[in-house]
CSV table of C-alpha atoms in Angstrom, one decimal:
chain,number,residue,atom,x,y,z
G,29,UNK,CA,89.3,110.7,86.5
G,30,UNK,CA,90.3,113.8,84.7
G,31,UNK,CA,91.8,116.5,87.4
G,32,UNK,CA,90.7,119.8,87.6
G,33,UNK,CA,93.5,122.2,88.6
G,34,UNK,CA,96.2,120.5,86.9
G,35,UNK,CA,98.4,121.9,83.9
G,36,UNK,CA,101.1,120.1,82.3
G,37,UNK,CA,103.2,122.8,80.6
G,38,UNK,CA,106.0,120.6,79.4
G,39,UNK,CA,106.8,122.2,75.9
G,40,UNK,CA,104.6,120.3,74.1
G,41,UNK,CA,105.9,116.9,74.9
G,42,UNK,CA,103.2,116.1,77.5
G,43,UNK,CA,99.4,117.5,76.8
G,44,UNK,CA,97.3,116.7,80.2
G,45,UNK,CA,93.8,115.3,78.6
G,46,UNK,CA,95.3,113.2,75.7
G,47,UNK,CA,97.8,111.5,78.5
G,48,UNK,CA,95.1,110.5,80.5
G,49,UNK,CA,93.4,109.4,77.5
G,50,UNK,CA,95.7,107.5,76.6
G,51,UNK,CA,96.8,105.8,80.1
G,52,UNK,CA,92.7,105.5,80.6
G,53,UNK,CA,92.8,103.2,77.1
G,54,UNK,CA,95.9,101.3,77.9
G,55,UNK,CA,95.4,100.6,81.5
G,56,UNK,CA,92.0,101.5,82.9
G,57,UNK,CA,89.7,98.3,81.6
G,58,UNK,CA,87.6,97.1,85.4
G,59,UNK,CA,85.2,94.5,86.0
G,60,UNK,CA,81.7,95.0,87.0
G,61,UNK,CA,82.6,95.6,90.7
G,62,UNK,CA,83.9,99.3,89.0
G,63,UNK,CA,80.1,101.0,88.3
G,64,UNK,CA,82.5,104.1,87.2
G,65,UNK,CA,85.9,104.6,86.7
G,66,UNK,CA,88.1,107.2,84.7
G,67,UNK,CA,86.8,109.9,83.1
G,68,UNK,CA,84.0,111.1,86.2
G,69,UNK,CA,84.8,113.4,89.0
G,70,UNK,CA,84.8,110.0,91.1
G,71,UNK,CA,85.4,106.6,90.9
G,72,UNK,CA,81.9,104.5,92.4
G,73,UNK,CA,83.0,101.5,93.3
G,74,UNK,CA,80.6,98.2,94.4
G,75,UNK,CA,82.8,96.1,97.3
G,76,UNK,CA,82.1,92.5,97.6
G,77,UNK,CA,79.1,91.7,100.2
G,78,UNK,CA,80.2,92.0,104.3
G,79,UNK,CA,83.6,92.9,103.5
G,80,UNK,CA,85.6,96.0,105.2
G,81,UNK,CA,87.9,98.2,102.9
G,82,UNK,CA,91.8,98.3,103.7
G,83,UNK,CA,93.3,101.8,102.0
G,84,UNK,CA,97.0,102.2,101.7
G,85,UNK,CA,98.6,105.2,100.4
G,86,UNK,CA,102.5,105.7,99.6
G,87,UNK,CA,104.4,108.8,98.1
G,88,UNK,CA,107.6,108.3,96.4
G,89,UNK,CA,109.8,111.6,95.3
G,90,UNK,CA,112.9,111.4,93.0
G,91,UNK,CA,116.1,111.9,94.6
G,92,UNK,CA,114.4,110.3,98.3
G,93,UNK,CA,112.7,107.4,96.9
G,94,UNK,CA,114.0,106.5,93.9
G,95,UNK,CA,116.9,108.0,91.0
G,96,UNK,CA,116.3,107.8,87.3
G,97,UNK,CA,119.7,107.2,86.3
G,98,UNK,CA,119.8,103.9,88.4
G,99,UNK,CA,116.1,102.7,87.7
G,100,UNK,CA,113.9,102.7,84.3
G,101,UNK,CA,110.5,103.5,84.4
G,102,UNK,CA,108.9,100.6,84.6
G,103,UNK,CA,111.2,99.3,87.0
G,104,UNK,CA,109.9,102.3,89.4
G,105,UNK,CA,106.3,102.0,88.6
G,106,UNK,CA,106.7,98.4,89.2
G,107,UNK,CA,108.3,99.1,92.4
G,108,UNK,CA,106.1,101.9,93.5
G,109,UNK,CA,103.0,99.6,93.2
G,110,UNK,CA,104.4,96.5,94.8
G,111,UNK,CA,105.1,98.9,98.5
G,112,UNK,CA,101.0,99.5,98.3
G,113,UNK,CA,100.5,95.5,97.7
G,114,UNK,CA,103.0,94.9,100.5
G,115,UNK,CA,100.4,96.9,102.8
G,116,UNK,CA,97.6,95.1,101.6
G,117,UNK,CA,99.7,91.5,102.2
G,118,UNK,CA,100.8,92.9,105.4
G,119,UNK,CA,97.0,93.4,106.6
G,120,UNK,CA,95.7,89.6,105.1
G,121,UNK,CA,93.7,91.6,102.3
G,122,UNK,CA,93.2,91.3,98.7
G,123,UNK,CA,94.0,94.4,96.4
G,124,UNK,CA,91.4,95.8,94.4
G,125,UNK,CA,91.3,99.1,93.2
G,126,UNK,CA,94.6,101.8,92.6
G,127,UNK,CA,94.9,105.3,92.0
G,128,UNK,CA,97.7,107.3,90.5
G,129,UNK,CA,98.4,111.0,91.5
G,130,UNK,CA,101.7,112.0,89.5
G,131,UNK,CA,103.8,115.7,89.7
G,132,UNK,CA,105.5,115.6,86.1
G,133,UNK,CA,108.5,118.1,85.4
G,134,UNK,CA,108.8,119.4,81.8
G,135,UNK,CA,111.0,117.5,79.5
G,136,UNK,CA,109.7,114.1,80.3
G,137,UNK,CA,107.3,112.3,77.1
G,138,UNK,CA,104.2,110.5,77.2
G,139,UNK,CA,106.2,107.3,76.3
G,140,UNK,CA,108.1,107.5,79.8
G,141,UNK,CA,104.8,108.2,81.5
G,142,UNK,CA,103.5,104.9,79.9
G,143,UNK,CA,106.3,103.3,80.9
G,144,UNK,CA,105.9,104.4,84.5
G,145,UNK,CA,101.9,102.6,84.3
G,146,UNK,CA,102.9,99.4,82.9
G,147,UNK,CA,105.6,99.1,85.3
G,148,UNK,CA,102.9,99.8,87.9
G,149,UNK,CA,100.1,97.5,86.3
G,150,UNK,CA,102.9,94.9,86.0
G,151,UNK,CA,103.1,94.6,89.4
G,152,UNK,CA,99.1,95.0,89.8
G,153,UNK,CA,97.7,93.2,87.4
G,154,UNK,CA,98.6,89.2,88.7
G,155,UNK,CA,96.5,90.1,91.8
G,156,UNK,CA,93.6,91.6,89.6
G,157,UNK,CA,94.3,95.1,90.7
G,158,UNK,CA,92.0,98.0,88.6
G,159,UNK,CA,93.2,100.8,87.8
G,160,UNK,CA,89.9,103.4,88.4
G,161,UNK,CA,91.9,107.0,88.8
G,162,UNK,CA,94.1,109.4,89.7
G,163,UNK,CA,95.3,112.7,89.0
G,164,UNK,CA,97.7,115.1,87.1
G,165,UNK,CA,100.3,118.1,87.7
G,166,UNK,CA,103.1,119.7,86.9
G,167,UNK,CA,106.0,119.9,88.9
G,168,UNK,CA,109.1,122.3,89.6
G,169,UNK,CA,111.1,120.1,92.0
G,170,UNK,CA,111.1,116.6,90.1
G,171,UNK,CA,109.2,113.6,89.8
G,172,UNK,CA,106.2,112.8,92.3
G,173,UNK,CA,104.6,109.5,92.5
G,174,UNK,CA,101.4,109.2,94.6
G,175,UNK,CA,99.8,105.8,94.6
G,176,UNK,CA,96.2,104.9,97.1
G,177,UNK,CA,95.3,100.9,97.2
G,178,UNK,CA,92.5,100.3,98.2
G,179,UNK,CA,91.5,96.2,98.9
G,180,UNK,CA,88.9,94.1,100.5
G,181,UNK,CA,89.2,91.9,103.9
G,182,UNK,CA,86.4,89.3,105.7
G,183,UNK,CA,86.1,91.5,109.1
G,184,UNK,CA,87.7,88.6,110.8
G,185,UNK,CA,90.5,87.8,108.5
G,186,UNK,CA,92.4,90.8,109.2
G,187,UNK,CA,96.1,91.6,110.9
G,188,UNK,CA,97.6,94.5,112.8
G,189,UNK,CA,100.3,95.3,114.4
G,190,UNK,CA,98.7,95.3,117.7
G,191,UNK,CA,98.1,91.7,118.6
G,192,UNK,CA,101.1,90.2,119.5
G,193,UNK,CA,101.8,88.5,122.7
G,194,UNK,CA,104.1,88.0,125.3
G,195,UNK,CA,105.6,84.5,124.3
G,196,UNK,CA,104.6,84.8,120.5
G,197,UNK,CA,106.8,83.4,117.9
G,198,UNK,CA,108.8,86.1,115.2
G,199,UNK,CA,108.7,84.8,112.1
G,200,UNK,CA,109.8,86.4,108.0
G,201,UNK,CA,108.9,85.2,105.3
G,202,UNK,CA,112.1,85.5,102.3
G,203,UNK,CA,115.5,86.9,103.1
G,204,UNK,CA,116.3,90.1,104.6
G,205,UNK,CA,119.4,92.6,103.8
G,206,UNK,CA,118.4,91.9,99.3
G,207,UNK,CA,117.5,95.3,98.9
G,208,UNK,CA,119.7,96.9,100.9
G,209,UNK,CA,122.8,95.5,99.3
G,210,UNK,CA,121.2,96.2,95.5
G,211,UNK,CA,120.5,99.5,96.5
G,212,UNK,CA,124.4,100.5,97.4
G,213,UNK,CA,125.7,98.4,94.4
G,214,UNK,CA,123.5,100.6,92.4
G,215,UNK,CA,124.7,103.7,93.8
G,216,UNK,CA,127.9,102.6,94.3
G,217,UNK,CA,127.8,102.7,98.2
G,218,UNK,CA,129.5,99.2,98.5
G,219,UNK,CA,133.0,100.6,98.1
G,220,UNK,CA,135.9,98.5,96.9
G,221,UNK,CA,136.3,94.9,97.3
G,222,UNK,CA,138.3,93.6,100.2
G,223,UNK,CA,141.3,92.6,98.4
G,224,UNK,CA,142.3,92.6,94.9
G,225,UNK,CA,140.8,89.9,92.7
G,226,UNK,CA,137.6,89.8,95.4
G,227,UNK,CA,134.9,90.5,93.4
G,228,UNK,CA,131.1,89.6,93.2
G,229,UNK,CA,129.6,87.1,90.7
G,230,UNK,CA,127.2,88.7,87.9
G,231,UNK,CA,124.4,86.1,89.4
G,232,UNK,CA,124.3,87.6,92.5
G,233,UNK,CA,125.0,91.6,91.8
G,234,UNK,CA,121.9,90.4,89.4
G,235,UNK,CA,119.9,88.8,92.0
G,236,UNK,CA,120.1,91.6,94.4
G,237,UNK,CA,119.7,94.9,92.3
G,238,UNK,CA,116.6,92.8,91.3
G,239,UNK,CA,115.7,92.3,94.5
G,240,UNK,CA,115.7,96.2,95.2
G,241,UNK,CA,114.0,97.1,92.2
G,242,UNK,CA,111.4,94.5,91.9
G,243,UNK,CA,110.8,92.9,95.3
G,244,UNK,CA,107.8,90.6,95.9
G,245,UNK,CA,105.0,91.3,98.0
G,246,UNK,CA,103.6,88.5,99.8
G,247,UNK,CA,100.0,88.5,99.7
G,248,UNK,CA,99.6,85.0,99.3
G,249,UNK,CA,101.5,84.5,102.5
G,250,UNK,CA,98.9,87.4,104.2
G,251,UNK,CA,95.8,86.2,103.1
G,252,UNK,CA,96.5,82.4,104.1
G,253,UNK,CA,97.6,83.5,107.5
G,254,UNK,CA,94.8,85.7,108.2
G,255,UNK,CA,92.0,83.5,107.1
G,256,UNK,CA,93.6,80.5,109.0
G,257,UNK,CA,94.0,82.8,111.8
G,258,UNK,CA,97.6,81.6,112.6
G,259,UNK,CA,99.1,85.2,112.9
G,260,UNK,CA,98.6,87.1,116.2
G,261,UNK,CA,100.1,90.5,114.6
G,262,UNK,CA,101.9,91.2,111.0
G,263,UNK,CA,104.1,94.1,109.2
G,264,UNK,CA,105.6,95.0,106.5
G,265,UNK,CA,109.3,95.5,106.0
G,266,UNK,CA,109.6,98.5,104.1
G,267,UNK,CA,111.9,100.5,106.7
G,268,UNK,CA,114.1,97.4,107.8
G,269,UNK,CA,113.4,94.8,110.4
G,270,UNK,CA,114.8,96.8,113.6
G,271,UNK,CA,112.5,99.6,113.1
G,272,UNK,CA,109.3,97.5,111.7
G,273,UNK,CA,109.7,95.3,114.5
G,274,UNK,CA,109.5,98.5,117.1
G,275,UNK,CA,106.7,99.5,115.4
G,276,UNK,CA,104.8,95.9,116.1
G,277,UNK,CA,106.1,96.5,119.8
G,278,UNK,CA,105.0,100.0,120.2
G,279,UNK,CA,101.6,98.8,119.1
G,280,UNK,CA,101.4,95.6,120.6
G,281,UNK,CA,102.6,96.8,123.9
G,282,UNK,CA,105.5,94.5,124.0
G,283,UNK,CA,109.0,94.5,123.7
G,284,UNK,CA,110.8,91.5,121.6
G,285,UNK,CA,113.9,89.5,121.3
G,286,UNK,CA,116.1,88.6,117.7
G,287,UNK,CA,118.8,85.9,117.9
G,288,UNK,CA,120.8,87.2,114.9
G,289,UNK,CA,122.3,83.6,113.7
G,290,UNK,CA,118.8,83.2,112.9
G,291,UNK,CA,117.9,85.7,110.0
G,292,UNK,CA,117.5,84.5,107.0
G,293,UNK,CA,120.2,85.6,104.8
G,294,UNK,CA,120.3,84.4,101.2
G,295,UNK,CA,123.8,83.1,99.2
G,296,UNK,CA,124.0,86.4,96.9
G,297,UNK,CA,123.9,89.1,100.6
G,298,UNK,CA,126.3,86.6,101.6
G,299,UNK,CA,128.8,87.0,99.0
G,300,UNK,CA,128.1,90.7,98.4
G,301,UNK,CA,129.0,90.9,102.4
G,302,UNK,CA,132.0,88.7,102.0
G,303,UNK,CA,133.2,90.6,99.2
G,304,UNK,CA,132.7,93.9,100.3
G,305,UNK,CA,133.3,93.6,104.3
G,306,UNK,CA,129.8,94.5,104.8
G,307,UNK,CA,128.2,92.9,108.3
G,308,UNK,CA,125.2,90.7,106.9
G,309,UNK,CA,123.5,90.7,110.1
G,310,UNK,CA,123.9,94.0,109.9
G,311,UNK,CA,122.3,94.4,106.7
G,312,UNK,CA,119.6,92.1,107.5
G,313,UNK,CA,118.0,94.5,110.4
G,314,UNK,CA,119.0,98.0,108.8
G,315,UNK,CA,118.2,97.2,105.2
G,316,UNK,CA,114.3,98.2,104.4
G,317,UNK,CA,112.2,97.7,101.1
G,318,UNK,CA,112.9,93.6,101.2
G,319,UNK,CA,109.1,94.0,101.6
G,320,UNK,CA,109.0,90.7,103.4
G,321,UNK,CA,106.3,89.9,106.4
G,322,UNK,CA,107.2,89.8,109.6
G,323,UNK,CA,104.9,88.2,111.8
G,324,UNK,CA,104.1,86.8,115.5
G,325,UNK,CA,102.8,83.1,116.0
G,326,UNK,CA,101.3,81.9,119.5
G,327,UNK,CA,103.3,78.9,120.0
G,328,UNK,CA,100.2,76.5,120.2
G,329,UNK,CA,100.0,77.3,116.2
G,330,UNK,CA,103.8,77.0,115.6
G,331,UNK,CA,103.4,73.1,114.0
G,332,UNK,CA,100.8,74.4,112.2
G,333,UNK,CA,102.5,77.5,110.5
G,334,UNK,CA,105.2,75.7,109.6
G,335,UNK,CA,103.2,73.2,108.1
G,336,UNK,CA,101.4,76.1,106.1
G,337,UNK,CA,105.0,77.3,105.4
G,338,UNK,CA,105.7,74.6,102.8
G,339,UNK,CA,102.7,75.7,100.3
G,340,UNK,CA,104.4,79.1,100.6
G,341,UNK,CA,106.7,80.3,97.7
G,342,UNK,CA,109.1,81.5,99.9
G,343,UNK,CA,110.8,80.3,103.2
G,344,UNK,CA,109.5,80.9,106.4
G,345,UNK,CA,112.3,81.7,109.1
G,346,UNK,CA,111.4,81.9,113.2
G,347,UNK,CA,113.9,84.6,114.4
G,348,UNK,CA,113.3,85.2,117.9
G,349,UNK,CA,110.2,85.6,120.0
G,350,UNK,CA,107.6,88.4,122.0
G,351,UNK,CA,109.0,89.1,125.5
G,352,UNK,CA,107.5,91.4,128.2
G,353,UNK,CA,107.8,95.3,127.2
G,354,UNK,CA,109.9,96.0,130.2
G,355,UNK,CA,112.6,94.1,128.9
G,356,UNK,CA,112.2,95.9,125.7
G,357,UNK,CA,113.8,94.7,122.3
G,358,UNK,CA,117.2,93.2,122.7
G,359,UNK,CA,119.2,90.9,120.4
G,360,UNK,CA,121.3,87.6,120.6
G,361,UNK,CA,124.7,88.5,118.9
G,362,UNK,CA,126.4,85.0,116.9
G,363,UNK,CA,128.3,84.8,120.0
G,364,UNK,CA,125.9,84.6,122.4
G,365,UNK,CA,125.5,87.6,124.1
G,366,UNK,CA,123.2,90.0,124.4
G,367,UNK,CA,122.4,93.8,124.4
G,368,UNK,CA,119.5,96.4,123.6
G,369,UNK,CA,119.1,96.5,119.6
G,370,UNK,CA,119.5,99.5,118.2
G,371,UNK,CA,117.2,100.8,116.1
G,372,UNK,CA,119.3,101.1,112.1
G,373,UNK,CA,116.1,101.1,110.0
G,374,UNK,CA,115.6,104.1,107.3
G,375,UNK,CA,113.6,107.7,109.1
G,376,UNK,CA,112.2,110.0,107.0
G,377,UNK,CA,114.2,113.3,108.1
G,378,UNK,CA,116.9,111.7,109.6
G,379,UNK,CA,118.1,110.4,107.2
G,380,UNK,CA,121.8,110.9,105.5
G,381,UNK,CA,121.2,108.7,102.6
G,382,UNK,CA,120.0,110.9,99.5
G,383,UNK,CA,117.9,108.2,97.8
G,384,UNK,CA,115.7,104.9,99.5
């Protein structure tokens, strides 16, 4: 939908209306559940009979979420995108509908704007998501990247945070510490290798700056679990499994336990943690953006969620279990003992990092 107070005042190399003429022509075609899209002061929408609407909204900022000299484009719009699916999956719903509000500084083209939507309708368009809007503006301090979700859910298909029970299983779907560890290759946080000749194999520097860049949402995984009813509570792990987890907790009432030879570490964090004396358990709970699910099971469904867990294209971990919130969260250390966990994940405006 074309804004109204925006100006793009980029030397020429952007004009406002022919952009979003051209993004509307490349990437806004909708089915008949869109009775409007863009090019109206409002997108009217018709929602699927008796179902409830689930709206997500992230904002990413250059030099906090993401860096253009270590990530193209398409690789940000993809990225971008895929943390408003991993809401969605989180919740059990089905994306529909996206908008795109974008702060443009001058000197950037039309072709790198393009680049930044097919990036995002990449990630979008294998779950049949519809571009239906957005908005435009120029910007003084860099690159802004607003995106709102907004998907569908049967009223009783849907998770929270705030149903998990004393007793309840932890499960994650994938492997945790991925994006953490392509995030510091990328930026050259991993310092030097532990001796000379250590080094990592191209495969698995590969694997994990992919796994930052274009992680996976799981809304298969959601939606299965929610309309089977087999998860008591669900999250996403977009700030890292110590603080998500407290967030489940602080909802749920509840305080939780992690027995860290149980994460689910892949071969390539393993290396890269080897190589570069890096803690992988550490990595595993600090290390946000994975964009994994963690969810809690009442143990009466445990045979059955495991039994789901083979359909799923990826593997399906139990890593601890619900305990009483006066214990509060604690964690099993490899050699048994155990102590309060501490809470590592990524805060906004705490944070000493420049870019996550």
């Amino acid at each position: 939908m074309p804004p109204r107070h925006s100006r793009l005042s980029s030397a020429g190399r952007l004009a406002e209306f022919p952009l979003i003429e051209d993004l509307a022509r490349r990437f806004g075609a909708t089915g008949r559940s869109v009775l409007t899209g863009i090019g109206d002061d409002a997108a009217i929408l018709r929602p699927p009979s008796g179902d409830l609407f689930l709206l997500t909204t992230d904002l990413l900022a250059e030099g906090v979420h993401f860096d253009l000299t270590t990530a193209t484009f398409e690789a940000i719009g993809y990225k971008a995108a895929a943390a408003n699916l991993s809401d969605i999956a989180a919740m059990g719903g089905i994306p529909r509908y996206l908008l795109v509000s974008l702060a443009i500084p001058s000197g950037h083209t039309q072709a790198e704007i393009r680049r930044l939507y097919r990036g995002m309708m990449s990630a979008g368009r294998p779950h049949r998501v519809e571009l239906i809007g957005g908005d435009t503006s120029s910007s003084r301090q860099g690159l802004f990247i607003n995106l709102t979700l907004a998907g569908t859910a049967k009223p009783d298909h849907i998770l929270t945070r705030s149903g998990a029970q004393v007793g309840d299983l932890l499960y994650v779907t994938g492997t945790l510490g991925d994006s953490l560890a392509g995030l510091q290759l990328l930026t050259g946080a991993h310092g030097r290798p532990v001796r000379a000749g250590t080094s990592l194999s191209k495969e698995a520097r590969r694997y994990l700056v992919e796994r930052h860049l274009r992680p996976t949402p799981r809304l298969a995984v959601g939606q299965l679990l929610a309309k089977h009813r087999l998860a008591t509570s669900a999250i996403d792990l977009s700030d890292g499994l110590s603080g998500d987890l407290t967030h489940i907790c602080e909802q749920s009432r509840a305080g939780a336990e992690v027995d860290m030879l149980t994460l689910p570490l892949s071969p390539a964090c393993l290396d890269y943690a080897e190589a570069y004396r890096k803690n992988p358990f550490e990595l595993a709970l600090a290390g946000g953006e994975d964009y994994e699910l963690l969810i809690t099971v009442s143990p009466k469904n445990k045979t059955k969620v495991e039994r789901f867990a083979r359909s799923f294209d990826c593997r399906l971990s139990c890593i601890g279990r619900i305990q009483s919130r006066k214990r509060g969260l604690t964690v099993i250390d490899p050699d048994g003992s155990s102590h309060k966990l501490a809470i590592t994940s990524y805060r906004h405006f705490e944070a000493k990092s420049s870019v996550r």
